């Protein structure tokens, strides 16, 4: 399996205040923490759908808007 390139990104102050608070409020039932909210915000800003994480349960719940879901890498064991 070939993985997409990993693209480092930074989050600016303008990205962090209201947008992150709104995300954390939207997913308060999942206890969206600051680190996860930052990843979700960066994917929105960069129009990317790939997430490198082992936190499948949460990132399968979080969305990108318009019912679009993240592509989570690596895939869960046992899934194709």
Short mmCIF file of N, CA and C in Angstrom, two decimals:
data_model
loop_
_atom_site.label_atom_id
_atom_site.label_comp_id
_atom_site.label_asym_id
_atom_site.label_seq_id
_atom_site.Cartn_x
_atom_site.Cartn_y
_atom_site.Cartn_z
N UNK A 1 0.85 -1.17 0.00
CA UNK A 1 0.00 0.00 0.00
C UNK A 1 0.89 1.24 0.00
N UNK A 2 0.60 2.16 -0.86
CA UNK A 2 1.34 3.41 -0.91
C UNK A 2 0.55 4.48 -0.17
N UNK A 3 1.19 5.13 0.77
CA UNK A 3 0.54 6.19 1.54
C UNK A 3 0.76 7.53 0.86
N UNK A 4 -0.21 8.44 0.97
CA UNK A 4 -0.02 9.79 0.43
C UNK A 4 1.09 10.50 1.20
N UNK A 5 1.65 11.51 0.59
CA UNK A 5 2.70 12.28 1.24
C UNK A 5 2.17 12.94 2.50
N UNK A 6 3.01 13.03 3.50
CA UNK A 6 2.66 13.74 4.72
C UNK A 6 3.05 15.20 4.52
N UNK A 7 2.08 16.08 4.72
CA UNK A 7 2.30 17.50 4.49
C UNK A 7 2.23 18.23 5.83
N UNK A 8 3.36 18.75 6.31
CA UNK A 8 3.31 19.50 7.56
C UNK A 8 2.52 20.79 7.37
N UNK A 9 1.85 21.20 8.42
CA UNK A 9 1.07 22.44 8.36
C UNK A 9 1.16 23.14 9.71
N UNK A 10 0.93 24.42 9.67
CA UNK A 10 0.89 25.20 10.91
C UNK A 10 -0.52 25.74 11.10
N UNK A 11 -0.82 26.03 12.33
CA UNK A 11 -2.12 26.62 12.61
C UNK A 11 -1.88 28.02 13.17
N UNK A 12 -2.51 28.99 12.56
CA UNK A 12 -2.32 30.38 12.94
C UNK A 12 -3.34 30.78 14.00
N UNK A 13 -3.09 31.89 14.64
CA UNK A 13 -4.01 32.40 15.66
C UNK A 13 -5.41 32.58 15.10
N UNK A 14 -5.52 33.02 13.86
CA UNK A 14 -6.83 33.23 13.23
C UNK A 14 -7.59 31.92 13.09
N UNK A 15 -6.87 30.81 12.97
CA UNK A 15 -7.52 29.50 12.86
C UNK A 15 -7.98 28.97 14.20
N UNK A 16 -7.37 29.44 15.25
CA UNK A 16 -7.52 28.74 16.51
C UNK A 16 -8.67 29.19 17.40
N UNK A 17 -8.99 30.43 17.44
CA UNK A 17 -9.95 30.87 18.44
C UNK A 17 -11.38 30.47 18.14
N UNK A 18 -12.17 31.24 17.41
CA UNK A 18 -13.57 30.83 17.21
C UNK A 18 -13.73 29.50 16.47
N UNK A 19 -12.98 29.23 15.38
CA UNK A 19 -13.22 27.96 14.68
C UNK A 19 -13.00 26.72 15.56
N UNK A 20 -11.95 26.71 16.37
CA UNK A 20 -11.70 25.54 17.22
C UNK A 20 -12.74 25.43 18.32
N UNK A 21 -13.14 26.55 18.88
CA UNK A 21 -14.18 26.52 19.91
C UNK A 21 -15.50 26.02 19.35
N UNK A 22 -15.82 26.43 18.11
CA UNK A 22 -17.05 25.96 17.47
C UNK A 22 -17.00 24.45 17.25
N UNK A 23 -15.86 23.94 16.77
CA UNK A 23 -15.72 22.49 16.57
C UNK A 23 -15.84 21.74 17.89
N UNK A 24 -15.17 22.23 18.92
CA UNK A 24 -15.21 21.56 20.21
C UNK A 24 -16.61 21.57 20.80
N UNK A 25 -17.36 22.63 20.54
CA UNK A 25 -18.74 22.69 21.00
C UNK A 25 -19.62 21.72 20.21
N UNK A 26 -19.43 21.68 18.89
CA UNK A 26 -20.22 20.80 18.03
C UNK A 26 -20.06 19.33 18.43
N UNK A 27 -18.86 18.94 18.80
CA UNK A 27 -18.58 17.54 19.12
C UNK A 27 -18.35 17.34 20.62
N UNK A 28 -19.02 18.12 21.45
CA UNK A 28 -18.80 18.02 22.89
C UNK A 28 -19.20 16.65 23.44
N UNK A 29 -20.13 15.96 22.79
CA UNK A 29 -20.51 14.62 23.24
C UNK A 29 -19.39 13.61 23.02
N UNK A 30 -18.44 13.91 22.11
CA UNK A 30 -17.29 13.05 21.86
C UNK A 30 -16.05 13.55 22.59
N UNK A 31 -16.19 14.63 23.35
CA UNK A 31 -15.07 15.24 24.07
C UNK A 31 -13.91 15.54 23.13
N UNK A 32 -14.23 16.22 22.03
CA UNK A 32 -13.21 16.63 21.06
C UNK A 32 -12.18 17.49 21.78
N UNK A 33 -10.93 17.03 21.82
CA UNK A 33 -9.90 17.80 22.51
C UNK A 33 -9.22 18.77 21.54
N UNK A 34 -8.34 19.60 22.08
CA UNK A 34 -7.69 20.64 21.30
C UNK A 34 -6.88 20.04 20.15
N UNK A 35 -6.15 18.97 20.41
CA UNK A 35 -5.31 18.35 19.37
C UNK A 35 -6.16 17.85 18.21
N UNK A 36 -7.24 17.13 18.50
CA UNK A 36 -8.12 16.63 17.44
C UNK A 36 -8.81 17.77 16.71
N UNK A 37 -9.25 18.78 17.45
CA UNK A 37 -9.90 19.93 16.83
C UNK A 37 -8.94 20.63 15.86
N UNK A 38 -7.68 20.70 16.23
CA UNK A 38 -6.67 21.31 15.36
C UNK A 38 -6.53 20.52 14.07
N UNK A 39 -6.49 19.19 14.16
CA UNK A 39 -6.40 18.36 12.95
C UNK A 39 -7.63 18.55 12.06
N UNK A 40 -8.80 18.56 12.66
CA UNK A 40 -10.04 18.75 11.88
C UNK A 40 -10.01 20.11 11.21
N UNK A 41 -9.61 21.16 11.94
CA UNK A 41 -9.55 22.51 11.37
C UNK A 41 -8.56 22.59 10.20
N UNK A 42 -7.41 21.97 10.36
CA UNK A 42 -6.41 21.99 9.29
C UNK A 42 -6.90 21.27 8.04
N UNK A 43 -7.62 20.17 8.21
CA UNK A 43 -8.14 19.47 7.03
C UNK A 43 -9.16 20.32 6.32
N UNK A 44 -9.97 21.06 7.07
CA UNK A 44 -10.94 21.97 6.44
C UNK A 44 -10.21 23.05 5.67
N UNK A 45 -9.22 23.65 6.32
CA UNK A 45 -8.49 24.76 5.70
C UNK A 45 -7.71 24.32 4.46
N UNK A 46 -7.13 23.15 4.49
CA UNK A 46 -6.31 22.65 3.38
C UNK A 46 -7.11 21.83 2.37
N UNK A 47 -8.39 21.65 2.61
CA UNK A 47 -9.26 20.83 1.75
C UNK A 47 -8.67 19.43 1.55
N UNK A 48 -8.25 18.84 2.63
CA UNK A 48 -7.71 17.47 2.63
C UNK A 48 -8.67 16.57 3.38
N UNK A 49 -8.69 15.31 3.02
CA UNK A 49 -9.56 14.38 3.75
C UNK A 49 -8.79 13.27 4.44
N UNK A 50 -7.48 13.17 4.20
CA UNK A 50 -6.68 12.12 4.83
C UNK A 50 -6.24 12.54 6.23
N UNK A 51 -6.40 11.62 7.18
CA UNK A 51 -5.96 11.83 8.56
C UNK A 51 -5.10 10.64 8.95
N UNK A 52 -3.92 10.90 9.49
CA UNK A 52 -3.05 9.86 10.00
C UNK A 52 -3.26 9.81 11.51
N UNK A 53 -3.94 8.76 11.97
CA UNK A 53 -4.28 8.65 13.39
C UNK A 53 -4.62 7.19 13.72
N UNK A 54 -4.55 6.86 14.98
CA UNK A 54 -5.04 5.56 15.45
C UNK A 54 -6.37 5.74 16.17
N UNK A 55 -6.87 6.97 16.21
CA UNK A 55 -8.12 7.33 16.89
C UNK A 55 -9.30 7.17 15.93
N UNK A 56 -9.53 5.95 15.48
CA UNK A 56 -10.57 5.69 14.48
C UNK A 56 -11.96 6.04 14.99
N UNK A 57 -12.28 5.66 16.22
CA UNK A 57 -13.63 5.88 16.72
C UNK A 57 -14.05 7.35 16.63
N UNK A 58 -13.19 8.24 17.06
CA UNK A 58 -13.55 9.66 17.02
C UNK A 58 -13.54 10.21 15.60
N UNK A 59 -12.50 9.91 14.82
CA UNK A 59 -12.41 10.50 13.49
C UNK A 59 -13.40 9.89 12.50
N UNK A 60 -13.98 8.73 12.83
CA UNK A 60 -15.09 8.22 12.02
C UNK A 60 -16.36 9.01 12.32
N UNK A 61 -16.41 9.68 13.46
CA UNK A 61 -17.56 10.50 13.85
C UNK A 61 -17.43 11.92 13.32
N UNK A 62 -16.25 12.50 13.42
CA UNK A 62 -16.04 13.87 12.95
C UNK A 62 -16.20 13.92 11.44
N UNK A 63 -16.74 15.01 10.97
CA UNK A 63 -16.93 15.16 9.54
C UNK A 63 -16.23 16.37 8.99
N UNK A 64 -16.19 16.43 7.68
CA UNK A 64 -15.57 17.55 6.99
C UNK A 64 -16.62 18.54 6.50
N UNK A 65 -17.87 18.28 6.76
CA UNK A 65 -18.94 19.12 6.24
C UNK A 65 -19.54 18.48 5.00
N UNK A 66 -20.76 18.81 4.71
CA UNK A 66 -21.47 18.27 3.55
C UNK A 66 -21.43 16.74 3.52
N UNK A 67 -21.49 16.14 4.70
CA UNK A 67 -21.53 14.68 4.87
C UNK A 67 -20.29 13.94 4.37
N UNK A 68 -19.23 14.66 4.14
CA UNK A 68 -17.99 14.05 3.69
C UNK A 68 -17.23 13.53 4.91
N UNK A 69 -16.65 12.35 4.79
CA UNK A 69 -15.92 11.72 5.88
C UNK A 69 -14.43 11.72 5.61
N UNK A 70 -13.66 11.59 6.68
CA UNK A 70 -12.21 11.51 6.56
C UNK A 70 -11.80 10.14 6.03
N UNK A 71 -10.68 10.11 5.33
CA UNK A 71 -10.01 8.87 4.99
C UNK A 71 -8.96 8.68 6.07
N UNK A 72 -9.15 7.66 6.90
CA UNK A 72 -8.29 7.45 8.06
C UNK A 72 -7.20 6.45 7.72
N UNK A 73 -5.97 6.86 7.95
CA UNK A 73 -4.81 6.02 7.70
C UNK A 73 -4.04 5.84 9.01
N UNK A 74 -3.54 4.68 9.30
CA UNK A 74 -3.77 3.43 8.57
C UNK A 74 -5.18 2.92 8.84
N UNK A 75 -5.66 2.07 7.93
CA UNK A 75 -6.99 1.51 8.10
C UNK A 75 -7.02 0.62 9.34
N UNK A 76 -8.22 0.43 9.88
CA UNK A 76 -8.38 -0.49 11.01
C UNK A 76 -7.96 -1.89 10.58
N UNK A 77 -7.40 -2.62 11.49
CA UNK A 77 -7.07 -4.02 11.18
C UNK A 77 -8.35 -4.78 10.90
N UNK A 78 -8.31 -5.61 9.90
CA UNK A 78 -9.48 -6.40 9.55
C UNK A 78 -10.38 -5.75 8.55
N UNK A 79 -10.17 -4.45 8.25
CA UNK A 79 -10.95 -3.75 7.24
C UNK A 79 -10.12 -3.62 5.98
N UNK A 80 -10.79 -3.63 4.85
CA UNK A 80 -10.11 -3.48 3.57
C UNK A 80 -10.48 -2.16 2.96
#
